[in-house]
Amino acid sequence: MEKKKNSSALIGAAFIMATSAIGPGFLTQTAKFTSDFQASFGFVIIASVALAVIVQLNVWRVLCVTGLRGQDVANKLIPGLGYLVAFLVVLGGLVFNIGNVGGGALGFNTLLGLPTEFGYFLAGGIAILVFLLKNAMKAMDTITKVLGACMIIVIFVVILIVQPPVGLALKESIIPSTGVPTLIPAILTLLGGTVGGYITFAGAHRLIDAGITSQDNLKEINKSSIMGMSIAAIVRVFLFLAVLGVVVKGVTLDASNPAADAFLQGAGQVGYRFFGLVLLCAAITSIIGAAYTSVSFLKTFNATIAKYEKWVTIAFIAISTLIMAFIGQPAQLLVIAGSLNGLILPLTLGIALWASQKTSIMGVGYKHPTWLLVLGIVVVCLTTYMGVQSLGGLAKLFAA
C-alpha cells in the first residue's frame, strides 16, 4: 500500500511540475516561435529541454535529499536569503496566476462561447474546488494527470489532421537551417518558461509534502524529475508539430493569438474548439500548480499559514481571480513578473549548487555528481545573462 502511495505521489509530482509549466503563455510562446523559426524550432526545444533537465536534477536532488524546501535551504546558506527567494517566487506566482485565470476564461470562451467575465470565476472556482475536497493533495495529483493527458491527446489529434513534415522537423532539430546564435534567445526564453519562477520547485515541494525524501529515495526522485520534464517536452513537441503543419503551408498566424489561429487555420472550427479545450486544461492546471507552490514557500515561515495551508491556497486563487475580473489584463504586472522570473532561475539554481557542496546541509554521506555541478554552473551563467536582459523590460516599463 505504501509503495502504491509513493508511486502515485511520484507521478503526481511529475505532473504538477509539467502542468505548472504548460500554461497559456507556454502555448502562445510555442506557436510564436514555431511561426518565426519553422522547423528549426525543434532544435530550440531539444536544447532548452536539455538545460531544463540539468536545472531540475540539481534542484530536486538538493531539496529532496535534505527534505528542506527552497526557502529553507536558502536561509541555511545565508540567514534571510530564503525570505527574498520566497518573496520573488510568490510575487511572480501571483501575477502569473492572474494571467492563468485570464487564460482559463479565454479557454471557456473558445470552447463553449461563455463570456470571459463569467469564465474568470468559473476557472478560479474549479481550481478552488480541488483544494476544498477532503484529500486535496490526491485530488490535485489526479486532476493534473487527467488534464495533462487530455492536452496530449487533443494536440495529437490535430497533428493527425494537419500532417506536419515530421522528417524535416527531425532533420532541423539536429542541424537547424537557422543559425544557432539566432536561436539562443529563444532557447533561454523557453528555459525560463519551463523551469523559471515557482515551476522549479513545484514537483520537489510535492515530494517533500509526500515524505519522499533522503538519499535512499534518490533513484525515484530523479525518475520523477525526468518524467516531469518529459511530459512538458512531449506537449511542447506535439504543439510544435501541430503549428508547423500549418505554417509550412505559407499561412501567417494572427500575432495576437498565434496558437488559436494555428488550430483554426489547420483544422477549422473543430480545431479552434480543440484549442479552447487545450487552453482550458493548461490554465486550470497552472492555476493549481502556481497556488500550491507559492503557498508552500510561505508555510515554513508562519505556523498559522502551515495550519491553514488549504485556506491560504484558496485565498491565493480567489485573490488572483478577483484581480483578473475587476482590474483586467495586468500587462504592466506581467512585465515585472517576467523580469523577476528571469532573475529567480539563476538565483535559485545557484543556491541549490552552493548547498550541494555543504555537508552541514546535505549530510556527510552525500556526494553531488561533479558533471551535474559543472553543467549547473554553465546554466547559471546562461540564465544570469537572460536575467540581466530581462531587466530591460523593467527599464522600458518605468521609462514609459
mmCIF file of C-alpha atoms in Angstrom, residues 64-369:
data_model
loop_
_atom_site.group_PDB
_atom_site.id
_atom_site.type_symbol
_atom_site.label_atom_id
_atom_site.label_comp_id
_atom_site.label_asym_id
_atom_site.label_seq_id
_atom_site.Cartn_x
_atom_site.Cartn_y
_atom_site.Cartn_z
ATOM 1 C CA CYS A 64 14.554 16.100 -1.603
ATOM 2 C CA VAL A 65 17.769 14.709 -0.073
ATOM 3 C CA THR A 66 17.664 17.369 2.667
ATOM 4 C CA GLY A 67 13.870 17.342 2.982
ATOM 5 C CA LEU A 68 14.036 21.146 3.025
ATOM 6 C CA ARG A 69 12.002 23.426 0.774
ATOM 7 C CA GLY A 70 13.761 26.017 -1.388
ATOM 8 C CA GLN A 71 13.347 28.894 1.065
ATOM 9 C CA ASP A 72 14.701 26.848 3.979
ATOM 10 C CA VAL A 73 17.805 25.746 2.060
ATOM 11 C CA ALA A 74 18.441 29.412 1.164
ATOM 12 C CA ASN A 75 18.069 30.509 4.805
ATOM 13 C CA LYS A 76 20.579 27.861 5.914
ATOM 14 C CA LEU A 77 23.145 29.307 3.493
ATOM 15 C CA ILE A 78 22.555 32.973 4.360
ATOM 16 C CA PRO A 79 20.005 33.902 7.044
ATOM 17 C CA GLY A 80 17.292 35.982 5.382
ATOM 18 C CA LEU A 81 18.034 34.828 1.828
ATOM 19 C CA GLY A 82 15.072 32.441 1.970
ATOM 20 C CA TYR A 83 12.712 35.350 2.647
ATOM 21 C CA LEU A 84 13.961 37.108 -0.501
ATOM 22 C CA VAL A 85 13.529 33.945 -2.591
ATOM 23 C CA ALA A 86 10.043 33.375 -1.159
ATOM 24 C CA PHE A 87 9.040 36.984 -1.887
ATOM 25 C CA LEU A 88 10.209 36.770 -5.512
ATOM 26 C CA VAL A 89 8.592 33.369 -6.116
ATOM 27 C CA VAL A 90 5.258 34.269 -4.500
ATOM 28 C CA LEU A 91 5.072 37.640 -6.285
ATOM 29 C CA GLY A 92 5.813 36.018 -9.651
ATOM 30 C CA GLY A 93 3.391 33.173 -8.875
ATOM 31 C CA LEU A 94 0.569 35.578 -8.001
ATOM 32 C CA VAL A 95 0.973 37.691 -11.123
ATOM 33 C CA PHE A 96 1.229 34.710 -13.446
ATOM 34 C CA ASN A 97 -1.779 33.180 -11.718
ATOM 35 C CA ILE A 98 -3.773 36.264 -12.652
ATOM 36 C CA GLY A 99 -2.785 35.560 -16.265
ATOM 37 C CA ASN A 100 -3.686 31.864 -15.826
ATOM 38 C CA VAL A 101 -7.205 32.838 -14.682
ATOM 39 C CA GLY A 102 -7.489 35.022 -17.792
ATOM 40 C CA GLY A 103 -6.318 32.073 -19.911
ATOM 41 C CA GLY A 104 -8.978 29.853 -18.333
ATOM 42 C CA ALA A 105 -11.680 32.395 -19.204
ATOM 43 C CA LEU A 106 -10.435 32.536 -22.816
ATOM 44 C CA GLY A 107 -10.488 28.730 -22.878
ATOM 45 C CA PHE A 108 -14.138 28.637 -21.814
ATOM 46 C CA ASN A 109 -14.938 31.356 -24.357
ATOM 47 C CA THR A 110 -13.214 29.495 -27.224
ATOM 48 C CA LEU A 111 -14.625 26.087 -26.279
ATOM 49 C CA LEU A 112 -18.172 26.963 -25.214
ATOM 50 C CA GLY A 113 -18.663 30.627 -26.137
ATOM 51 C CA LEU A 114 -19.012 31.672 -22.473
ATOM 52 C CA PRO A 115 -18.442 35.384 -21.685
ATOM 53 C CA THR A 116 -14.948 35.950 -20.281
ATOM 54 C CA GLU A 117 -16.372 37.814 -17.257
ATOM 55 C CA PHE A 118 -18.134 34.588 -16.261
ATOM 56 C CA GLY A 119 -15.174 32.442 -17.304
ATOM 57 C CA TYR A 120 -12.835 34.144 -14.803
ATOM 58 C CA PHE A 121 -14.918 32.961 -11.860
ATOM 59 C CA LEU A 122 -15.565 29.541 -13.372
ATOM 60 C CA ALA A 123 -11.825 28.879 -13.918
ATOM 61 C CA GLY A 124 -10.908 30.127 -10.439
ATOM 62 C CA GLY A 125 -13.858 28.220 -8.933
ATOM 63 C CA ILE A 126 -12.789 24.883 -10.437
ATOM 64 C CA ALA A 127 -9.251 25.310 -9.038
ATOM 65 C CA ILE A 128 -10.661 26.264 -5.603
ATOM 66 C CA LEU A 129 -12.947 23.205 -5.661
ATOM 67 C CA VAL A 130 -9.883 20.928 -5.939
ATOM 68 C CA PHE A 131 -8.473 22.317 -2.659
ATOM 69 C CA LEU A 132 -11.878 22.124 -0.928
ATOM 70 C CA LEU A 133 -12.001 18.347 -1.387
ATOM 71 C CA LYS A 134 -11.205 16.193 1.645
ATOM 72 C CA ASN A 135 -7.957 14.814 0.211
ATOM 73 C CA ALA A 136 -6.775 17.906 -1.667
ATOM 74 C CA MET A 137 -3.292 16.546 -2.454
ATOM 75 C CA LYS A 138 -4.700 13.394 -4.070
ATOM 76 C CA ALA A 139 -7.264 15.474 -5.975
ATOM 77 C CA MET A 140 -4.511 17.806 -7.197
ATOM 78 C CA ASP A 141 -2.453 14.842 -8.415
ATOM 79 C CA THR A 142 -5.470 13.319 -10.192
ATOM 80 C CA ILE A 143 -6.704 16.447 -11.967
ATOM 81 C CA THR A 144 -3.226 17.396 -13.214
ATOM 82 C CA LYS A 145 -2.771 13.848 -14.581
ATOM 83 C CA VAL A 146 -6.179 13.796 -16.297
ATOM 84 C CA LEU A 147 -5.966 17.291 -17.792
ATOM 85 C CA GLY A 148 -2.310 16.766 -18.766
ATOM 86 C CA ALA A 149 -3.249 13.570 -20.625
ATOM 87 C CA CYS A 150 -6.203 15.376 -22.227
ATOM 88 C CA MET A 151 -3.896 18.062 -23.657
ATOM 89 C CA ILE A 152 -1.549 15.463 -25.165
ATOM 90 C CA ILE A 153 -4.409 13.509 -26.805
ATOM 91 C CA VAL A 154 -6.162 16.593 -28.228
ATOM 92 C CA ILE A 155 -2.971 18.085 -29.706
ATOM 93 C CA PHE A 156 -2.066 14.673 -31.188
ATOM 94 C CA VAL A 157 -5.442 14.558 -32.973
ATOM 95 C CA VAL A 158 -4.699 17.983 -34.505
ATOM 96 C CA ILE A 159 -1.280 16.676 -35.649
ATOM 97 C CA LEU A 160 -3.064 13.852 -37.495
ATOM 98 C CA ILE A 161 -5.311 16.426 -39.195
ATOM 99 C CA VAL A 162 -2.601 18.914 -40.290
ATOM 100 C CA GLN A 163 0.016 16.257 -41.173
ATOM 101 C CA PRO A 164 3.240 18.194 -40.438
ATOM 102 C CA PRO A 165 6.550 17.395 -42.214
ATOM 103 C CA VAL A 166 7.944 15.173 -39.445
ATOM 104 C CA GLY A 167 11.088 14.259 -41.426
ATOM 105 C CA LEU A 168 12.001 17.916 -41.938
ATOM 106 C CA ALA A 169 11.336 18.622 -38.242
ATOM 107 C CA LEU A 170 13.669 15.775 -37.198
ATOM 108 C CA LYS A 171 16.427 16.941 -39.544
ATOM 109 C CA GLU A 172 16.201 20.582 -38.451
ATOM 110 C CA SER A 173 16.077 19.572 -34.775
ATOM 111 C CA ILE A 174 19.636 18.230 -35.160
ATOM 112 C CA ILE A 175 21.038 20.548 -37.852
ATOM 113 C CA PRO A 176 18.928 23.737 -37.900
ATOM 114 C CA SER A 177 18.923 25.844 -41.070
ATOM 115 C CA THR A 178 18.556 28.936 -38.868
ATOM 116 C CA GLY A 179 21.918 29.845 -37.293
ATOM 117 C CA VAL A 180 22.363 28.688 -33.686
ATOM 118 C CA PRO A 181 23.339 32.218 -32.427
ATOM 119 C CA THR A 182 19.962 33.453 -33.736
ATOM 120 C CA LEU A 183 18.203 30.702 -31.751
ATOM 121 C CA ILE A 184 19.951 31.319 -28.396
ATOM 122 C CA PRO A 185 17.476 33.990 -27.109
ATOM 123 C CA ALA A 186 14.596 31.609 -27.884
ATOM 124 C CA ILE A 187 16.381 28.745 -26.065
ATOM 125 C CA LEU A 188 16.846 30.879 -22.930
ATOM 126 C CA THR A 189 13.257 32.165 -23.125
ATOM 127 C CA LEU A 190 11.928 28.597 -23.323
ATOM 128 C CA LEU A 191 14.147 27.547 -20.422
ATOM 129 C CA GLY A 192 12.720 30.303 -18.220
ATOM 130 C CA GLY A 193 9.182 29.382 -19.278
ATOM 131 C CA THR A 194 9.738 25.685 -18.492
ATOM 132 C CA VAL A 195 11.617 25.849 -15.177
ATOM 133 C CA GLY A 196 11.522 29.528 -14.160
ATOM 134 C CA GLY A 197 9.979 31.012 -11.019
ATOM 135 C CA TYR A 198 7.771 28.737 -8.941
ATOM 136 C CA ILE A 199 7.893 25.929 -11.571
ATOM 137 C CA THR A 200 11.442 24.989 -10.479
ATOM 138 C CA PHE A 201 10.104 23.919 -7.094
ATOM 139 C CA ALA A 202 6.590 22.611 -7.830
ATOM 140 C CA GLY A 203 7.462 18.912 -8.093
ATOM 141 C CA ALA A 204 10.184 18.839 -5.420
ATOM 142 C CA HIS A 205 7.910 20.529 -2.859
ATOM 143 C CA ARG A 206 5.178 17.987 -3.700
ATOM 144 C CA LEU A 207 7.607 15.104 -2.976
ATOM 145 C CA ILE A 208 8.662 16.725 0.313
ATOM 146 C CA ASP A 209 4.987 17.032 1.328
ATOM 147 C CA ALA A 210 4.557 13.335 0.471
ATOM 148 C CA GLY A 211 7.573 12.458 2.651
ATOM 149 C CA ILE A 212 9.628 11.096 -0.265
ATOM 150 C CA THR A 213 12.996 12.437 0.829
ATOM 151 C CA SER A 214 16.531 11.337 1.823
ATOM 152 C CA GLN A 215 19.360 9.852 -0.187
ATOM 153 C CA ASP A 216 17.699 6.412 -0.089
ATOM 154 C CA ASN A 217 14.974 7.670 -2.457
ATOM 155 C CA LEU A 218 17.319 9.398 -4.942
ATOM 156 C CA LYS A 219 16.546 6.943 -7.753
ATOM 157 C CA GLU A 220 12.802 7.601 -7.507
ATOM 158 C CA ILE A 221 13.348 11.366 -7.087
ATOM 159 C CA ASN A 222 15.480 11.519 -10.271
ATOM 160 C CA LYS A 223 12.933 9.404 -12.146
ATOM 161 C CA SER A 224 10.061 11.693 -11.115
ATOM 162 C CA SER A 225 12.056 14.788 -12.120
ATOM 163 C CA ILE A 226 12.868 13.418 -15.588
ATOM 164 C CA MET A 227 9.273 12.243 -16.024
ATOM 165 C CA GLY A 228 8.032 15.779 -15.346
ATOM 166 C CA MET A 229 10.414 17.250 -17.896
ATOM 167 C CA SER A 230 9.441 14.542 -20.419
ATOM 168 C CA ILE A 231 5.722 15.335 -20.096
ATOM 169 C CA ALA A 232 6.347 19.058 -20.646
ATOM 170 C CA ALA A 233 8.639 18.216 -23.606
ATOM 171 C CA ILE A 234 6.022 15.920 -25.215
ATOM 172 C CA VAL A 235 3.379 18.661 -25.069
ATOM 173 C CA ARG A 236 5.886 21.194 -26.461
ATOM 174 C CA VAL A 237 6.913 18.865 -29.332
ATOM 175 C CA PHE A 238 3.303 17.944 -30.178
ATOM 176 C CA LEU A 239 2.260 21.602 -30.183
ATOM 177 C CA PHE A 240 5.302 22.481 -32.328
ATOM 178 C CA LEU A 241 4.334 19.817 -34.895
ATOM 179 C CA ALA A 242 0.687 20.904 -34.906
ATOM 180 C CA VAL A 243 1.623 24.534 -35.596
ATOM 181 C CA LEU A 244 4.411 23.575 -38.034
ATOM 182 C CA GLY A 245 1.889 21.662 -40.148
ATOM 183 C CA VAL A 246 0.064 24.965 -40.652
ATOM 184 C CA VAL A 247 2.895 27.495 -41.076
ATOM 185 C CA VAL A 248 4.878 25.408 -43.623
ATOM 186 C CA LYS A 249 1.956 25.937 -45.993
ATOM 187 C CA GLY A 250 2.689 29.656 -46.008
ATOM 188 C CA VAL A 251 -0.036 30.637 -43.533
ATOM 189 C CA THR A 252 0.675 33.799 -41.488
ATOM 190 C CA LEU A 253 -0.653 33.428 -37.957
ATOM 191 C CA ASP A 254 -2.583 36.128 -36.115
ATOM 192 C CA ALA A 255 0.089 37.723 -33.888
ATOM 193 C CA SER A 256 -2.434 38.471 -31.114
ATOM 194 C CA ASN A 257 -3.250 34.757 -30.629
ATOM 195 C CA PRO A 258 -0.954 32.601 -32.787
ATOM 196 C CA ALA A 259 -1.767 29.266 -31.121
ATOM 197 C CA ALA A 260 -5.545 29.606 -31.507
ATOM 198 C CA ASP A 261 -5.134 30.805 -35.101
ATOM 199 C CA ALA A 262 -2.902 27.821 -35.943
ATOM 200 C CA PHE A 263 -5.554 25.375 -34.716
ATOM 201 C CA LEU A 264 -8.274 27.317 -36.583
ATOM 202 C CA GLN A 265 -6.320 27.503 -39.856
ATOM 203 C CA GLY A 266 -5.192 23.882 -39.596
ATOM 204 C CA ALA A 267 -8.384 22.128 -38.524
ATOM 205 C CA GLY A 268 -11.220 24.638 -38.948
ATOM 206 C CA GLN A 269 -13.828 25.241 -36.251
ATOM 207 C CA VAL A 270 -13.225 21.787 -34.758
ATOM 208 C CA GLY A 271 -9.534 22.675 -34.347
ATOM 209 C CA TYR A 272 -10.489 26.025 -32.813
ATOM 210 C CA ARG A 273 -12.682 24.281 -30.208
ATOM 211 C CA PHE A 274 -9.871 21.812 -29.584
ATOM 212 C CA PHE A 275 -7.564 24.722 -28.845
ATOM 213 C CA GLY A 276 -10.116 26.063 -26.357
ATOM 214 C CA LEU A 277 -10.004 22.706 -24.556
ATOM 215 C CA VAL A 278 -6.179 22.658 -24.512
ATOM 216 C CA LEU A 279 -6.066 26.268 -23.257
ATOM 217 C CA LEU A 280 -8.618 25.491 -20.546
ATOM 218 C CA CYS A 281 -6.687 22.418 -19.340
ATOM 219 C CA ALA A 282 -3.395 24.360 -19.413
ATOM 220 C CA ALA A 283 -4.839 27.280 -17.469
ATOM 221 C CA ILE A 284 -6.553 25.285 -14.720
ATOM 222 C CA THR A 285 -3.541 23.037 -14.054
ATOM 223 C CA SER A 286 -1.287 26.110 -13.964
ATOM 224 C CA ILE A 287 -3.621 27.887 -11.507
ATOM 225 C CA ILE A 288 -3.440 24.841 -9.230
ATOM 226 C CA GLY A 289 0.350 24.497 -9.572
ATOM 227 C CA ALA A 290 1.099 28.187 -9.037
ATOM 228 C CA ALA A 291 -1.150 28.446 -5.975
ATOM 229 C CA TYR A 292 0.115 25.238 -4.345
ATOM 230 C CA THR A 293 3.807 26.044 -4.900
ATOM 231 C CA SER A 294 3.561 29.719 -3.924
ATOM 232 C CA VAL A 295 1.887 28.895 -0.607
ATOM 233 C CA SER A 296 4.452 26.130 0.040
ATOM 234 C CA PHE A 297 7.037 28.946 0.146
ATOM 235 C CA LEU A 298 5.194 30.700 2.949
ATOM 236 C CA LYS A 299 4.126 27.891 5.271
ATOM 237 C CA THR A 300 7.527 27.243 6.862
ATOM 238 C CA PHE A 301 7.768 30.887 7.926
ATOM 239 C CA ASN A 302 4.486 31.012 9.814
ATOM 240 C CA ALA A 303 2.743 28.361 11.895
ATOM 241 C CA THR A 304 -0.702 29.830 11.135
ATOM 242 C CA ILE A 305 -0.136 29.581 7.370
ATOM 243 C CA ALA A 306 1.056 25.984 7.810
ATOM 244 C CA LYS A 307 -2.018 25.133 9.900
ATOM 245 C CA TYR A 308 -4.446 26.685 7.435
ATOM 246 C CA GLU A 309 -2.476 25.905 4.251
ATOM 247 C CA LYS A 310 -5.580 24.794 2.334
ATOM 248 C CA TRP A 311 -7.460 28.016 3.088
ATOM 249 C CA VAL A 312 -4.433 30.208 2.298
ATOM 250 C CA THR A 313 -4.134 28.408 -1.067
ATOM 251 C CA ILE A 314 -7.838 29.006 -1.749
ATOM 252 C CA ALA A 315 -7.420 32.686 -0.810
ATOM 253 C CA PHE A 316 -4.435 32.923 -3.191
ATOM 254 C CA ILE A 317 -6.607 31.648 -6.074
ATOM 255 C CA ALA A 318 -9.541 33.870 -5.059
ATOM 256 C CA ILE A 319 -7.335 36.995 -4.999
ATOM 257 C CA SER A 320 -5.899 36.111 -8.444
ATOM 258 C CA THR A 321 -9.438 35.663 -9.786
ATOM 259 C CA LEU A 322 -10.774 38.920 -8.336
ATOM 260 C CA ILE A 323 -7.808 40.948 -9.639
ATOM 261 C CA MET A 324 -8.284 39.463 -13.116
ATOM 262 C CA ALA A 325 -12.052 40.061 -13.055
ATOM 263 C CA PHE A 326 -12.054 43.611 -11.718
ATOM 264 C CA ILE A 327 -8.763 45.130 -12.870
ATOM 265 C CA GLY A 328 -8.464 43.342 -16.218
ATOM 266 C CA GLN A 329 -5.348 42.326 -18.117
ATOM 267 C CA PRO A 330 -2.374 43.130 -15.849
ATOM 268 C CA ALA A 331 0.040 43.980 -18.664
ATOM 269 C CA GLN A 332 2.464 46.017 -16.552
ATOM 270 C CA LEU A 333 2.482 43.443 -13.738
ATOM 271 C CA LEU A 334 3.213 40.698 -16.253
ATOM 272 C CA VAL A 335 6.276 42.604 -17.491
ATOM 273 C CA ILE A 336 7.520 42.946 -13.902
ATOM 274 C CA ALA A 337 6.811 39.281 -13.123
ATOM 275 C CA GLY A 338 8.544 38.171 -16.316
ATOM 276 C CA SER A 339 11.628 40.150 -15.371
ATOM 277 C CA LEU A 340 11.556 38.786 -11.820
ATOM 278 C CA ASN A 341 11.313 35.211 -13.104
ATOM 279 C CA GLY A 342 14.316 35.897 -15.312
ATOM 280 C CA LEU A 343 16.278 36.675 -12.143
ATOM 281 C CA ILE A 344 14.825 33.907 -9.974
ATOM 282 C CA LEU A 345 16.155 30.947 -12.009
ATOM 283 C CA PRO A 346 19.915 31.667 -11.726
ATOM 284 C CA LEU A 347 19.444 32.674 -8.085
ATOM 285 C CA THR A 348 17.582 29.504 -7.082
ATOM 286 C CA LEU A 349 19.802 27.181 -9.123
ATOM 287 C CA GLY A 350 22.880 28.904 -7.709
ATOM 288 C CA ILE A 351 21.548 28.348 -4.172
ATOM 289 C CA ALA A 352 20.999 24.632 -4.910
ATOM 290 C CA LEU A 353 24.514 24.233 -6.331
ATOM 291 C CA TRP A 354 26.104 26.017 -3.356
ATOM 292 C CA ALA A 355 24.083 23.938 -0.896
ATOM 293 C CA SER A 356 25.055 20.710 -2.715
ATOM 294 C CA GLN A 357 28.679 21.285 -1.636
ATOM 295 C CA LYS A 358 27.932 21.869 2.065
ATOM 296 C CA THR A 359 27.934 18.773 4.283
ATOM 297 C CA SER A 360 26.191 20.823 7.013
ATOM 298 C CA ILE A 361 23.141 20.898 4.746
ATOM 299 C CA MET A 362 23.420 17.726 2.641
ATOM 300 C CA GLY A 363 24.840 15.397 5.274
ATOM 301 C CA VAL A 364 28.250 13.692 5.459
ATOM 302 C CA GLY A 365 27.388 10.735 3.197
ATOM 303 C CA TYR A 366 26.068 12.734 0.218
ATOM 304 C CA LYS A 367 28.225 13.386 -2.863
ATOM 305 C CA HIS A 368 26.778 15.608 -5.583
ATOM 306 C CA PRO A 369 27.747 14.413 -9.100
#
